[in-house]
Amino acid sequence: MTHAIAPRSGILDIAPYIGGASHADGVAEIVKLSSNENPWGPPASAVAALERAARTLNRYPSTDHLALRTALGEVHDLDPGRIVCGAGSDEIIALLCQAYSGPGTEVLHTRHGFSMYKISALAAGATPVDVPETDRRVDVDALLGAMGKATRLVFVTNPGNPTGTMLTPDELVRLADGLPADALLVLDGAYAEYADDGYDGGAALVTERENVVMTRTFSKAYGLGGLRVGWAYAAPDVIDVLNRVRGPFNLGDLQLAAAEAALHDRDFVTRTVSETKRLRGWLAEALAALGIPSDPSSANYVLARLADQAEAEACEAHLRAEGLLVRKVAGYGLPECLRITIGDEAACRRVADNIARFRGQGV
Ligand SMILES: *Cc1c(COP(=O)(O)O)cnc(C)c1O
């Protein structure tokens, strides 16, 4: 069939995003460890706020998100005037590409980086550039070498997904220092809460410089992936640009109210992060004891390295048959690996026991 109307070039090059599996054939009870969701969420405080906000659904929502931005400013010690909120950080990524890239320009992302960077670059008509990583770590020199006159955006996930590895503060400064005049460095801090104490997601770098943007989300540590709320912190000019291209009602009042409540629920986030770190260490050690290495993770998952792609696929299928859904990451250039989200303690123990059995080392 021929189409009379063709979309802009690049659109049909987009490979649709594939989310983590949420069911397994023939298995009634599943444990989903394939999308880095919070196993203890959503916070009850957020659900209660959402129910209260439902009573005024006849009204259009806030267009400036002032209450949520003010709360974000308080919690993160940032100027609310330099914050913009979106329908997940996915929307912020798309808005950045729409506003700053386009035909004839390049958007850099790294080999094992989040697939939304490439999708949003293509949707904007820009050329995505896939920059190699070294040993599952973002390679600053490779990124600097790939930057040129056409570069408009450089996306770096820190901590990395699916790798869990991090750049050092010095490496982030080196990247920002090397940016071409017309380019923005976007630090995607979706997992910043799970990094070592003191990591600010890149906020201090954004405060100092006009060409760095930090994106954050309520989808992971705050346990609200289904709600779709993310935000960015950037220079006033960048915030102004994003506010011009975003829809005035891009977030509904239910989203705004629930996110604000979750933000104030410090206990929930603190407990989530401390339990995740404890279980992340436990699972990495249990895998190591089975001869399965993983890089030290700064996120809410462990990237298990099996012998090869065949073993990774067999292991994923074995776990799936037991109702344990983990993520194959061949699409991210890591065919021999499986990304395992840190679930609750029972889930972590089941994963370790079943991988031991798969390896013939079970009791
Ligand atoms: C999960 C994730 C996000 C969050 O996306 P939302 O749209 O906010 O749910 C952003 N970046 C990366 C790398 C992620 O893994």
PDB file of N, CA and C and ligand atoms in Angstrom, residues 87-90 114 117 157 161 188 190-191 217 219-220 228-230, ligand 1:
ATOM      1  N   ALA A  87       4.972  15.573  31.766  1.00  0.00           N
ATOM      2  CA  ALA A  87       4.300  14.277  31.895  1.00  0.00           C
ATOM      3  C   ALA A  87       5.374  13.187  31.834  1.00  0.00           C
ATOM      4  N   GLY A  88       6.046  12.984  32.952  1.00  0.00           N
ATOM      5  CA  GLY A  88       7.202  12.108  33.008  1.00  0.00           C
ATOM      6  C   GLY A  88       8.408  12.855  32.471  1.00  0.00           C
ATOM      7  N   SER A  89       9.616  12.363  32.812  1.00  0.00           N
ATOM      8  CA  SER A  89      10.766  13.021  32.180  1.00  0.00           C
ATOM      9  C   SER A  89      10.787  12.713  30.694  1.00  0.00           C
ATOM     10  N   ASP A  90      10.049  11.691  30.253  1.00  0.00           N
ATOM     11  CA  ASP A  90       9.904  11.435  28.816  1.00  0.00           C
ATOM     12  C   ASP A  90       9.444  12.693  28.078  1.00  0.00           C
ATOM     13  N   PHE A 114      19.372   5.333  27.400  1.00  0.00           N
ATOM     14  CA  PHE A 114      17.910   5.207  27.351  1.00  0.00           C
ATOM     15  C   PHE A 114      17.413   5.395  25.910  1.00  0.00           C
ATOM     16  N   TYR A 117      15.956   8.857  24.076  1.00  0.00           N
ATOM     17  CA  TYR A 117      16.743   9.954  23.487  1.00  0.00           C
ATOM     18  C   TYR A 117      16.725   9.842  21.961  1.00  0.00           C
ATOM     19  N   THR A 157      22.764   9.524  30.941  1.00  0.00           N
ATOM     20  CA  THR A 157      22.021   9.015  32.097  1.00  0.00           C
ATOM     21  C   THR A 157      23.021   8.747  33.212  1.00  0.00           C
ATOM     22  N   ASN A 161      21.381   3.686  32.928  1.00  0.00           N
ATOM     23  CA  ASN A 161      20.388   2.622  32.786  1.00  0.00           C
ATOM     24  C   ASN A 161      20.589   2.016  31.403  1.00  0.00           C
ATOM     25  N   ASP A 188      20.353  13.067  32.851  1.00  0.00           N
ATOM     26  CA  ASP A 188      19.109  12.382  33.207  1.00  0.00           C
ATOM     27  C   ASP A 188      19.327  11.703  34.560  1.00  0.00           C
ATOM     28  N   ALA A 190      17.201  10.093  36.549  1.00  0.00           N
ATOM     29  CA  ALA A 190      16.038   9.265  36.928  1.00  0.00           C
ATOM     30  C   ALA A 190      16.323   8.413  38.166  1.00  0.00           C
ATOM     31  N   TYR A 191      17.618   8.050  38.348  1.00  0.00           N
ATOM     32  CA  TYR A 191      17.974   7.165  39.469  1.00  0.00           C
ATOM     33  C   TYR A 191      18.880   7.849  40.488  1.00  0.00           C
ATOM     34  N   THR A 217      12.566  12.461  37.974  1.00  0.00           N
ATOM     35  CA  THR A 217      11.257  11.824  37.798  1.00  0.00           C
ATOM     36  C   THR A 217      10.650  11.358  39.123  1.00  0.00           C
ATOM     37  N   SER A 219       8.862   8.631  38.890  1.00  0.00           N
ATOM     38  CA  SER A 219       8.500   7.269  38.480  1.00  0.00           C
ATOM     39  C   SER A 219       9.253   6.165  39.208  1.00  0.00           C
ATOM     40  N   LYS A 220      10.376   6.474  39.855  1.00  0.00           N
ATOM     41  CA  LYS A 220      11.209   5.418  40.407  1.00  0.00           C
ATOM     42  C   LYS A 220      11.195   5.477  41.943  1.00  0.00           C
ATOM     43  N   ARG A 228       2.943   9.607  35.815  1.00  0.00           N
ATOM     44  CA  ARG A 228       3.581  10.386  34.754  1.00  0.00           C
ATOM     45  C   ARG A 228       3.906  11.810  35.188  1.00  0.00           C
ATOM     46  N   VAL A 229       4.853  11.960  36.095  1.00  0.00           N
ATOM     47  CA  VAL A 229       5.341  13.286  36.463  1.00  0.00           C
ATOM     48  C   VAL A 229       6.870  13.286  36.495  1.00  0.00           C
ATOM     49  N   GLY A 230       7.449  14.221  35.766  1.00  0.00           N
ATOM     50  CA  GLY A 230       8.886  14.434  35.788  1.00  0.00           C
ATOM     51  C   GLY A 230       9.151  15.930  35.803  1.00  0.00           C
TER      52      GLY A 230
HETATM   53  C1  LIG B   1      12.662   5.420  34.014  1.00  0.00           C
HETATM   54  C2  LIG B   1      13.536   6.408  33.342  1.00  0.00           C
HETATM   55  C3  LIG B   1      13.118   7.720  33.165  1.00  0.00           C
HETATM   56  C4  LIG B   1      11.819   8.179  33.715  1.00  0.00           C
HETATM   57  O1  LIG B   1      10.911   8.378  32.741  1.00  0.00           O
HETATM   58  P1  LIG B   1       9.487   8.971  33.153  1.00  0.00           P
HETATM   59  O2  LIG B   1       8.976   9.448  31.851  1.00  0.00           O
HETATM   60  O3  LIG B   1       9.758  10.091  34.097  1.00  0.00           O
HETATM   61  O4  LIG B   1       8.706   7.869  33.757  1.00  0.00           O
HETATM   62  C5  LIG B   1      13.958   8.611  32.541  1.00  0.00           C
HETATM   63  N1  LIG B   1      15.177   8.234  32.129  1.00  0.00           N
HETATM   64  C6  LIG B   1      15.628   6.987  32.300  1.00  0.00           C
HETATM   65  C7  LIG B   1      17.000   6.627  31.856  1.00  0.00           C
HETATM   66  C8  LIG B   1      14.817   6.031  32.895  1.00  0.00           C
HETATM   67  O5  LIG B   1      15.255   4.788  33.042  1.00  0.00           O
END
